[in-house]
Short mmCIF file of C-alpha atoms and ligand atoms in Angstrom, two decimals:
data_model
loop_
_atom_site.label_atom_id
_atom_site.label_comp_id
_atom_site.label_asym_id
_atom_site.label_seq_id
_atom_site.Cartn_x
_atom_site.Cartn_y
_atom_site.Cartn_z
CA UNK U 1 -125.67 -20.81 45.73
CA UNK U 2 -125.85 -18.53 48.72
CA UNK U 3 -124.78 -14.90 48.40
CA UNK U 4 -121.07 -14.13 48.85
CA UNK U 5 -119.83 -13.97 52.43
CA UNK U 6 -119.24 -10.50 53.88
CA UNK U 7 -116.31 -11.92 55.87
CA UNK U 8 -112.91 -10.44 55.00
CA UNK U 9 -110.50 -13.24 55.85
CA UNK U 10 -106.97 -12.89 57.27
CA UNK U 11 -104.02 -13.47 54.95
CA UNK U 12 -106.49 -14.40 52.24
CA UNK U 13 -106.65 -13.16 48.64
CA UNK U 14 -110.36 -13.15 47.92
CA UNK U 15 -109.74 -12.64 44.21
CA UNK U 16 -107.78 -15.89 43.91
CA UNK U 17 -108.72 -18.28 46.66
CA UNK U 18 -111.86 -20.42 46.80
CA UNK U 19 -114.13 -20.21 49.87
CA UNK U 20 -112.60 -22.21 52.71
CA UNK U 21 -114.38 -25.18 54.28
CA UNK U 22 -116.72 -24.51 57.21
CA UNK U 23 -115.58 -26.13 60.45
CA UNK U 24 -118.40 -27.12 62.79
CA UNK U 25 -116.49 -28.95 65.52
CA UNK U 26 -112.93 -29.50 66.67
CA UNK U 27 -111.74 -32.36 68.83
CA UNK U 28 -108.21 -33.50 69.59
CA UNK U 29 -106.11 -33.16 66.45
CA UNK U 30 -109.12 -32.93 64.11
CA UNK U 31 -111.33 -30.26 62.61
CA UNK U 32 -114.72 -31.55 61.44
CA UNK U 33 -116.28 -29.77 58.48
CA UNK U 34 -119.90 -29.14 57.58
CA UNK U 35 -119.58 -31.51 54.62
CA UNK U 36 -118.60 -34.35 56.92
CA UNK U 37 -114.84 -34.39 56.49
CA UNK U 38 -112.20 -34.61 59.23
CA UNK U 39 -109.09 -32.47 58.68
CA UNK U 40 -105.93 -33.22 60.63
CA UNK U 41 -104.89 -29.88 62.18
CA UNK U 42 -101.16 -30.29 61.46
CA UNK U 43 -100.36 -26.63 62.23
CA UNK U 44 -102.28 -26.44 65.52
CA UNK U 45 -104.63 -23.80 64.08
CA UNK U 46 -101.84 -21.27 63.55
CA UNK U 47 -99.69 -22.56 66.39
CA UNK U 48 -102.10 -22.03 69.26
CA UNK U 49 -103.54 -25.49 70.05
CA UNK U 50 -101.11 -27.34 72.29
CA UNK U 51 -102.75 -30.39 73.93
CA UNK U 52 -105.47 -30.74 71.28
CA UNK U 53 -108.84 -29.15 70.59
CA UNK U 54 -111.59 -29.36 73.22
CA UNK U 55 -109.47 -30.54 76.14
CA UNK U 56 -112.06 -31.44 78.80
CA UNK U 57 -110.29 -29.57 81.64
CA UNK U 58 -110.09 -26.37 79.63
CA UNK U 59 -113.66 -26.68 78.38
CA UNK U 60 -114.90 -27.20 81.97
CA UNK U 61 -112.89 -24.21 83.23
CA UNK U 62 -114.33 -21.98 80.53
CA UNK U 63 -117.88 -23.14 81.23
CA UNK U 64 -117.51 -22.59 84.97
CA UNK U 65 -115.90 -19.18 84.59
CA UNK U 66 -118.54 -18.01 82.12
CA UNK U 67 -121.27 -18.90 84.58
CA UNK U 68 -119.73 -17.00 87.50
CA UNK U 69 -117.74 -14.05 86.14
CA UNK U 70 -117.78 -13.34 82.42
CA UNK U 71 -115.87 -10.07 82.22
CA UNK U 72 -114.93 -7.20 84.46
CA UNK U 73 -112.80 -4.07 84.18
CA UNK U 74 -109.29 -4.91 85.43
CA UNK U 75 -108.12 -1.41 86.30
CA UNK U 76 -110.53 -0.98 89.23
CA UNK U 77 -110.99 -4.52 90.53
CA UNK U 78 -109.15 -7.81 90.48
CA UNK U 79 -110.23 -11.47 90.39
CA UNK U 80 -108.87 -14.83 91.45
CA UNK U 81 -108.22 -16.37 88.00
CA UNK U 82 -105.91 -13.45 87.08
CA UNK U 83 -104.18 -13.40 90.48
CA UNK U 84 -103.65 -17.14 90.51
CA UNK U 85 -102.46 -17.26 86.91
CA UNK U 86 -99.94 -14.47 87.52
CA UNK U 87 -98.52 -16.26 90.59
CA UNK U 88 -98.22 -19.51 88.65
CA UNK U 89 -96.65 -17.84 85.61
CA UNK U 90 -94.00 -16.16 87.76
CA UNK U 91 -93.22 -19.51 89.41
CA UNK U 92 -92.90 -21.28 86.03
CA UNK U 93 -91.10 -18.66 83.96
CA UNK U 94 -87.32 -18.16 83.84
CA UNK U 95 -85.97 -16.64 87.06
CA UNK U 96 -86.17 -12.88 87.51
CA UNK U 97 -89.53 -12.34 85.83
CA UNK U 98 -91.60 -11.10 88.74
CA UNK U 99 -94.52 -9.17 87.22
CA UNK U 100 -97.28 -10.11 84.77
CA UNK U 101 -99.12 -7.69 82.49
CA UNK U 102 -102.16 -9.09 80.65
CA UNK U 103 -103.37 -8.33 77.15
CA UNK U 104 -105.14 -10.36 74.51
CA UNK U 105 -102.90 -11.34 71.59
CA UNK U 106 -99.31 -12.00 70.66
CA UNK U 107 -99.11 -8.62 68.94
CA UNK U 108 -100.32 -6.75 71.99
CA UNK U 109 -97.96 -8.75 74.23
CA UNK U 110 -95.08 -7.50 72.05
CA UNK U 111 -96.38 -3.91 71.92
CA UNK U 112 -96.56 -3.98 75.72
CA UNK U 113 -92.99 -5.36 75.90
CA UNK U 114 -91.63 -2.57 73.67
CA UNK U 115 -93.50 0.09 75.65
CA UNK U 116 -92.21 -1.35 78.94
CA UNK U 117 -88.60 -1.24 77.77
CA UNK U 118 -88.89 2.29 76.37
CA UNK U 119 -90.88 3.46 79.41
CA UNK U 120 -88.32 2.08 81.83
CA UNK U 121 -85.53 4.15 80.26
CA UNK U 122 -87.70 7.22 79.81
CA UNK U 123 -88.88 7.11 83.45
CA UNK U 124 -85.25 6.98 84.60
CA UNK U 125 -84.31 9.89 82.36
CA UNK U 126 -82.00 7.75 80.20
CA UNK U 127 -81.96 8.54 76.48
CA UNK U 128 -82.24 5.07 75.00
CA UNK U 129 -84.90 4.62 72.32
CA UNK U 130 -83.43 2.22 69.78
CA UNK U 131 -84.83 -1.28 69.36
CA UNK U 132 -82.72 -4.01 67.75
CA UNK U 133 -84.37 -6.94 65.98
CA UNK U 134 -83.36 -9.88 63.85
CA UNK U 135 -83.58 -10.10 60.07
CA UNK U 136 -86.45 -12.40 59.09
CA UNK U 137 -88.23 -11.80 62.40
CA UNK U 138 -91.99 -11.81 62.87
CA UNK U 139 -93.55 -10.20 65.93
CA UNK U 140 -97.11 -9.41 64.80
CA UNK U 141 -99.16 -7.30 62.42
CA UNK U 142 -99.76 -4.05 64.30
CA UNK U 143 -97.72 -0.97 63.34
CA UNK U 144 -95.26 -1.38 66.21
CA UNK U 145 -94.78 -5.10 65.77
CA UNK U 146 -94.45 -4.76 61.99
CA UNK U 147 -91.72 -2.19 62.65
CA UNK U 148 -89.60 -4.73 64.52
CA UNK U 149 -90.47 -7.50 62.05
CA UNK U 150 -88.98 -8.24 58.64
CA UNK U 151 -89.96 -5.70 55.97
CA UNK U 152 -91.45 -6.97 52.72
CA UNK U 153 -94.57 -7.48 50.67
CA UNK U 154 -96.67 -8.02 53.81
CA UNK U 155 -96.07 -4.54 55.18
CA UNK U 156 -94.74 -2.44 52.25
CA UNK U 157 -97.83 -0.15 52.07
CA UNK U 158 -97.26 0.93 55.67
CA UNK U 159 -93.49 1.35 55.42
CA UNK U 160 -93.57 5.15 55.86
CA UNK U 161 -95.26 4.69 59.25
CA UNK U 162 -92.97 1.99 60.60
CA UNK U 163 -90.19 3.09 62.96
CA UNK U 164 -86.55 2.37 62.25
CA UNK U 165 -84.83 -0.41 64.15
CA UNK U 166 -81.29 -1.78 64.26
CA UNK U 167 -81.01 -5.11 62.44
CA UNK U 168 -78.80 -8.06 63.13
CA UNK U 169 -78.49 -10.90 60.61
CA UNK U 170 -80.09 -14.28 61.25
CA UNK U 171 -77.45 -16.49 62.97
CA UNK U 172 -77.37 -19.21 60.29
CA UNK U 173 -75.15 -22.23 60.99
CA UNK U 174 -71.52 -21.23 60.54
CA UNK U 175 -72.32 -17.51 60.50
CA UNK U 176 -73.22 -17.05 64.16
CA UNK U 177 -70.28 -14.75 64.89
CA UNK U 178 -71.50 -12.19 62.33
CA UNK U 179 -74.77 -11.90 64.24
CA UNK U 180 -73.01 -11.45 67.58
CA UNK U 181 -70.57 -8.92 66.11
CA UNK U 182 -73.41 -6.94 64.53
CA UNK U 183 -75.25 -6.78 67.83
CA UNK U 184 -72.13 -5.84 69.75
CA UNK U 185 -71.47 -2.99 67.29
CA UNK U 186 -75.02 -1.65 67.67
CA UNK U 187 -75.13 -2.09 71.45
CA UNK U 188 -71.78 -0.36 71.93
CA UNK U 189 -73.31 2.94 70.73
CA UNK U 190 -75.17 3.09 74.04
CA UNK U 191 -78.59 4.05 72.67
CA UNK U 192 -80.15 0.59 72.47
CA UNK U 193 -83.16 0.18 74.75
CA UNK U 194 -83.83 -3.44 73.88
CA UNK U 195 -83.09 -6.40 71.68
CA UNK U 196 -86.17 -8.38 70.71
CA UNK U 197 -85.82 -11.97 69.49
CA UNK U 198 -87.83 -15.08 68.82
CA UNK U 199 -85.78 -17.56 70.86
CA UNK U 200 -84.38 -20.56 68.87
CA UNK U 201 -86.94 -20.54 66.04
CA UNK U 202 -88.08 -17.78 63.68
CA UNK U 203 -91.67 -18.89 63.08
CA UNK U 204 -93.37 -16.92 60.31
CA UNK U 205 -89.90 -16.15 58.93
CA UNK U 206 -89.76 -19.76 57.68
CA UNK U 207 -89.15 -21.98 60.73
CA UNK U 208 -85.47 -21.06 60.78
CA UNK U 209 -83.61 -22.54 63.72
CA UNK U 210 -80.54 -21.28 65.58
CA UNK U 211 -78.62 -22.49 68.59
CA UNK U 212 -79.13 -21.91 72.32
CA UNK U 213 -75.46 -20.79 72.43
CA UNK U 214 -76.25 -17.81 70.18
CA UNK U 215 -79.28 -16.96 72.29
CA UNK U 216 -77.17 -17.01 75.46
CA UNK U 217 -74.47 -14.84 73.82
CA UNK U 218 -77.06 -12.28 72.64
CA UNK U 219 -78.34 -12.03 76.21
CA UNK U 220 -74.80 -11.62 77.52
CA UNK U 221 -74.06 -8.78 75.06
CA UNK U 222 -77.37 -7.04 75.87
CA UNK U 223 -76.61 -7.21 79.58
CA UNK U 224 -73.04 -6.00 79.12
CA UNK U 225 -74.25 -2.87 77.30
CA UNK U 226 -77.26 -2.16 79.51
CA UNK U 227 -79.92 -3.05 76.92
CA UNK U 228 -82.99 -5.08 77.80
CA UNK U 229 -83.51 -8.52 76.33
CA UNK U 230 -87.07 -9.21 75.15
CA UNK U 231 -87.93 -12.85 74.43
CA UNK U 232 -90.93 -13.09 72.12
CA UNK U 233 -92.05 -16.60 73.13
CA UNK U 234 -95.49 -16.15 71.57
CA UNK U 235 -94.86 -19.10 69.24
CA UNK U 236 -91.97 -20.88 70.99
CA UNK U 237 -93.62 -20.99 74.42
CA UNK U 238 -95.72 -23.81 75.91
CA UNK U 239 -93.48 -26.65 74.86
CA UNK U 240 -93.16 -25.96 71.14
CA UNK U 241 -89.36 -26.19 71.11
CA UNK U 242 -89.24 -29.09 73.57
CA UNK U 243 -89.12 -27.09 76.82
CA UNK U 244 -91.86 -24.98 78.41
CA UNK U 245 -90.07 -21.84 77.19
CA UNK U 246 -87.30 -21.87 74.57
CA UNK U 247 -85.11 -19.57 76.71
CA UNK U 248 -84.67 -22.42 79.20
CA UNK U 249 -82.48 -24.29 76.70
CA UNK U 250 -80.02 -21.41 76.72
CA UNK U 251 -80.23 -20.83 80.47
CA UNK U 252 -81.40 -17.32 79.62
CA UNK U 253 -83.56 -15.17 81.90
CA UNK U 254 -84.96 -12.41 79.69
CA UNK U 255 -85.86 -8.99 81.12
CA UNK U 256 -89.23 -9.25 79.38
CA UNK U 257 -91.02 -12.35 78.06
CA UNK U 258 -94.07 -12.35 75.78
CA UNK U 259 -96.47 -15.30 75.98
CA UNK U 260 -99.74 -15.89 74.16
CA UNK U 261 -100.79 -18.57 71.61
CA UNK U 262 -100.61 -21.71 73.82
CA UNK U 263 -101.20 -19.84 77.09
CA UNK U 264 -104.82 -21.03 77.25
CA UNK U 265 -104.00 -24.29 75.48
CA UNK U 266 -105.20 -22.46 72.38
CA UNK U 267 -108.86 -22.29 73.37
CA UNK U 268 -109.44 -18.56 73.92
CA UNK U 269 -107.31 -15.44 73.33
CA UNK U 270 -105.05 -14.23 76.13
CA UNK U 271 -101.53 -12.83 76.38
CA UNK U 272 -99.13 -12.11 79.19
CA UNK U 273 -96.03 -9.94 79.15
CA UNK U 274 -93.74 -10.87 82.03
CA UNK U 275 -91.27 -8.28 83.30
CA UNK U 276 -88.35 -8.07 85.68
CA UNK U 277 -88.38 -6.26 89.01
CA UNK U 278 -86.18 -3.54 87.51
CA UNK U 279 -88.65 -2.75 84.73
CA UNK U 280 -91.58 -2.73 87.14
CA UNK U 281 -89.61 -0.57 89.58
CA UNK U 282 -88.92 1.99 86.85
CA UNK U 283 -92.68 2.52 86.59
CA UNK U 284 -93.27 2.43 90.37
CA UNK U 285 -93.37 6.04 91.46
CA UNK U 286 -95.37 8.67 93.29
CA UNK U 287 -95.10 10.59 90.02
CA UNK U 288 -98.26 9.64 88.12
CA UNK U 289 -96.59 10.43 84.80
CA UNK U 290 -94.47 7.29 85.30
CA UNK U 291 -97.52 5.00 85.32
CA UNK U 292 -97.51 2.27 82.68
CA UNK U 293 -100.31 3.71 80.56
CA UNK U 294 -101.58 0.70 78.70
CA UNK U 295 -104.81 -1.26 78.71
CA UNK U 296 -107.25 -3.02 76.44
CA UNK U 297 -110.94 -3.52 77.11
CA UNK U 298 -110.63 -7.23 77.79
CA UNK U 299 -107.38 -7.13 79.79
CA UNK U 300 -107.23 -10.27 81.99
CA UNK U 301 -110.64 -11.52 80.88
CA UNK U 302 -111.69 -13.96 83.64
CA UNK U 303 -112.80 -16.70 81.24
CA UNK U 304 -109.47 -16.59 79.42
CA UNK U 305 -107.52 -16.53 82.69
CA UNK U 306 -109.50 -19.53 83.95
CA UNK U 307 -108.67 -21.40 80.73
CA UNK U 308 -104.98 -20.59 81.25
CA UNK U 309 -105.11 -21.79 84.87
CA UNK U 310 -106.61 -25.07 83.59
CA UNK U 311 -103.84 -25.26 80.98
CA UNK U 312 -101.20 -25.00 83.73
CA UNK U 313 -103.04 -27.71 85.67
CA UNK U 314 -102.74 -29.95 82.60
CA UNK U 315 -99.01 -29.22 82.47
CA UNK U 316 -98.70 -30.18 86.15
CA UNK U 317 -100.94 -33.21 86.23
CA UNK U 318 -100.75 -34.85 82.81
CA UNK U 319 -97.67 -36.31 81.09
CA UNK U 320 -97.31 -33.27 78.81
CA UNK U 321 -93.51 -33.27 78.95
CA UNK U 322 -93.42 -36.95 77.96
CA UNK U 323 -95.83 -36.33 75.06
CA UNK U 324 -93.69 -33.46 73.83
CA UNK U 325 -90.52 -35.55 74.09
CA UNK U 326 -92.11 -38.37 72.07
CA UNK U 327 -93.52 -35.99 69.46
CA UNK U 328 -90.13 -34.30 69.17
CA UNK U 329 -88.45 -37.67 68.50
CA UNK U 330 -91.07 -38.64 65.93
CA UNK U 331 -90.78 -35.33 64.11
CA UNK U 332 -86.95 -35.44 64.04
CA UNK U 333 -86.97 -39.01 62.72
CA UNK U 334 -89.51 -38.30 59.99
CA UNK U 335 -87.99 -35.10 58.64
CA UNK U 336 -84.73 -36.99 58.01
CA UNK U 337 -86.28 -38.81 55.03
CA UNK U 338 -85.77 -35.63 52.97
CA UNK U 339 -82.02 -35.59 53.49
CA UNK U 340 -80.19 -36.05 50.17
CA UNK U 341 -83.40 -35.71 48.14
CA UNK U 342 -82.64 -32.98 45.55
CA UNK U 343 -86.28 -31.84 45.51
CA UNK U 344 -85.94 -30.70 49.12
CA UNK U 345 -83.62 -28.44 51.09
CA UNK U 346 -82.64 -28.05 54.72
CA UNK U 347 -84.74 -30.61 56.60
CA UNK U 348 -84.77 -29.42 60.22
CA UNK U 349 -86.53 -29.89 63.52
CA UNK U 350 -86.69 -28.18 66.89
CA UNK U 351 -88.86 -29.82 69.52
CA UNK U 352 -92.37 -30.34 68.14
CA UNK U 353 -91.62 -28.31 65.00
CA UNK U 354 -90.35 -29.95 61.79
CA UNK U 355 -89.72 -28.16 58.49
CA UNK U 356 -88.24 -28.65 55.05
CA UNK U 357 -87.96 -26.34 52.04
CA UNK U 358 -89.06 -27.26 48.54
CA UNK U 359 -86.12 -26.81 46.15
CA UNK U 360 -88.01 -24.42 43.88
CA UNK U 361 -86.11 -22.80 41.01
CA UNK U 362 -86.89 -19.19 42.05
CA UNK U 363 -88.87 -17.49 44.82
CA UNK U 364 -91.59 -16.22 42.47
CA UNK U 365 -92.31 -19.76 41.37
CA UNK U 366 -94.10 -20.67 44.54
CA UNK U 367 -96.56 -17.80 44.37
CA UNK U 368 -98.39 -19.85 41.74
CA UNK U 369 -97.90 -23.26 43.30
CA UNK U 370 -98.80 -22.21 46.84
CA UNK U 371 -102.54 -22.30 46.23
CA UNK U 372 -102.27 -25.61 44.41
CA UNK U 373 -100.37 -27.05 47.36
CA UNK U 374 -102.91 -25.91 49.93
CA UNK U 375 -105.71 -27.43 47.86
CA UNK U 376 -103.74 -30.67 47.54
CA UNK U 377 -103.25 -30.90 51.32
CA UNK U 378 -106.95 -30.26 51.93
CA UNK U 379 -107.82 -33.08 49.51
CA UNK U 380 -105.55 -35.30 51.63
CA UNK U 381 -107.52 -34.26 54.73
CA UNK U 382 -104.66 -32.17 56.11
CA UNK U 383 -104.72 -28.61 57.32
CA UNK U 384 -101.27 -27.30 56.31
CA UNK U 385 -100.12 -23.82 55.26
CA UNK U 386 -96.65 -23.72 53.72
CA UNK U 387 -94.70 -20.52 54.41
CA UNK U 388 -93.48 -19.69 50.91
CA UNK U 389 -91.30 -22.66 49.96
CA UNK U 390 -91.23 -24.01 53.52
CA UNK U 391 -93.35 -27.03 54.39
CA UNK U 392 -93.73 -27.50 58.12
CA UNK U 393 -95.62 -29.52 60.68
CA UNK U 394 -96.47 -28.16 64.13
CA UNK U 395 -99.21 -30.48 65.36
CA UNK U 396 -101.01 -30.55 68.71
CA UNK U 397 -99.30 -32.80 71.27
CA UNK U 398 -102.08 -35.44 71.08
CA UNK U 399 -101.16 -36.37 67.48
CA UNK U 400 -100.21 -40.01 66.84
CA UNK U 401 -97.30 -41.46 64.88
CA UNK U 402 -99.65 -42.78 62.20
CA UNK U 403 -101.17 -39.32 61.79
CA UNK U 404 -97.70 -37.81 61.44
CA UNK U 405 -96.91 -40.33 58.70
CA UNK U 406 -99.84 -38.95 56.71
CA UNK U 407 -98.35 -35.46 57.00
CA UNK U 408 -94.85 -36.43 55.88
CA UNK U 409 -96.15 -38.63 53.04
CA UNK U 410 -98.05 -35.57 51.83
CA UNK U 411 -94.85 -33.48 52.01
CA UNK U 412 -93.20 -36.02 49.71
CA UNK U 413 -96.12 -35.84 47.27
CA UNK U 414 -96.07 -32.03 47.46
CA UNK U 415 -92.82 -32.10 45.48
CA UNK U 416 -94.73 -33.71 42.60
CA UNK U 417 -97.56 -31.21 42.91
CA UNK U 418 -94.96 -28.43 42.72
CA UNK U 419 -93.51 -30.08 39.60
CA UNK U 420 -90.09 -30.82 41.10
CA UNK U 421 -88.21 -33.82 39.71
CA UNK U 422 -85.71 -36.04 41.41
C1 LIG W 501 -98.03 -15.20 66.09
C2 LIG W 501 -96.90 -14.41 66.63
C3 LIG W 501 -97.10 -13.11 67.12
C4 LIG W 501 -98.41 -12.39 67.01
O1 LIG W 501 -99.42 -13.02 67.72
P1 LIG W 501 -100.95 -12.68 67.40
O2 LIG W 501 -101.70 -13.37 68.48
O3 LIG W 501 -101.22 -13.25 66.05
O4 LIG W 501 -101.10 -11.21 67.42
C5 LIG W 501 -96.02 -12.45 67.68
N1 LIG W 501 -94.82 -13.03 67.76
C6 LIG W 501 -94.59 -14.26 67.29
C7 LIG W 501 -93.23 -14.86 67.42
C8 LIG W 501 -95.62 -15.00 66.70
O5 LIG W 501 -95.38 -16.21 66.19
#
């Protein structure tokens, strides 16, 4: 045996979980391990891999960029990959988003969005500092993003440091009006700077889906009361919900849009926060104090921007939309097999995302079974990570129907592993 690894893993209880497999290569929908196994990456490596691992265009773009311009400060100089990417993002994004601010993760994209909204009001001398968020939301793991996210075991130790936000309930089917009423009541007070939402699907909150109608109504209410609408499309962007951005399905143009995960096709980290002319204008001033004071060392890293430009080329030149449409149909058809099965609850799908809940007797139950489930999936050659009692598949777009069958067969068997009886 080798000595224990000094690596402290994310979302990993070292006291309980065995060492994970070592991945030596990733291609298409598969991760190849050092012991010669191939794991089907059914969750797109935490929702980032869109077309598949090692897409030749993206690999070539990264190689070329690394050889010519690896990294440069972005405050003093600019470069073509960042300029080109920004122009293309503005052209692709919902109308009205005219400016692009780069950072390097979903969390920072959201932090930037919150700071932009608050800064815009502050710079105009308007006293609006309240943020409204949805119950069950997830926006990242930094202090600011945890503040707008759901509170619970994941962030309890930091609770005293998290800022207060207004909460609106999740718009579950049949209870949409309560959500809209709650937002209207908060917005009416006149102190709301912004509403932040994950459009159509709450990801880490359990793949909970709501309608485009609710999304459009939330935007309408925000606009009516002068609050900004922030769309956190970090997970839902890049085709995940069936369209390039989820907001498109509601005909919504947000004031601020956060993109990351699939922005580079999932190859290298990059994030972009897109903002409206009004928000940019609020920071555009001969008064230096109104500058948007935000940066990170690797802002607009040229290699990452080049990868993102290649990703957009793939969207333009390959049948990505057709692949997503087919995958969406396959997912919707397969998740239906759990309807009426008492061991499962709420089979659902939105675009390339399909989910179903295990009908466990109580929430604590799964804490013990979770590990067992993950081990079972690995034995089946599947990389899956249930969210509590929620089993979900969010594969890269290159996945085949036969590969999906393996995933859904394993979901069925997972009920046995969890000890649920028909
Ligand atoms: C993953 C995620 C984030 C955080 O992104 P990181 O790159 O992990 O920091 C933010 N918002 C949503 C909706 C996400 O799914």
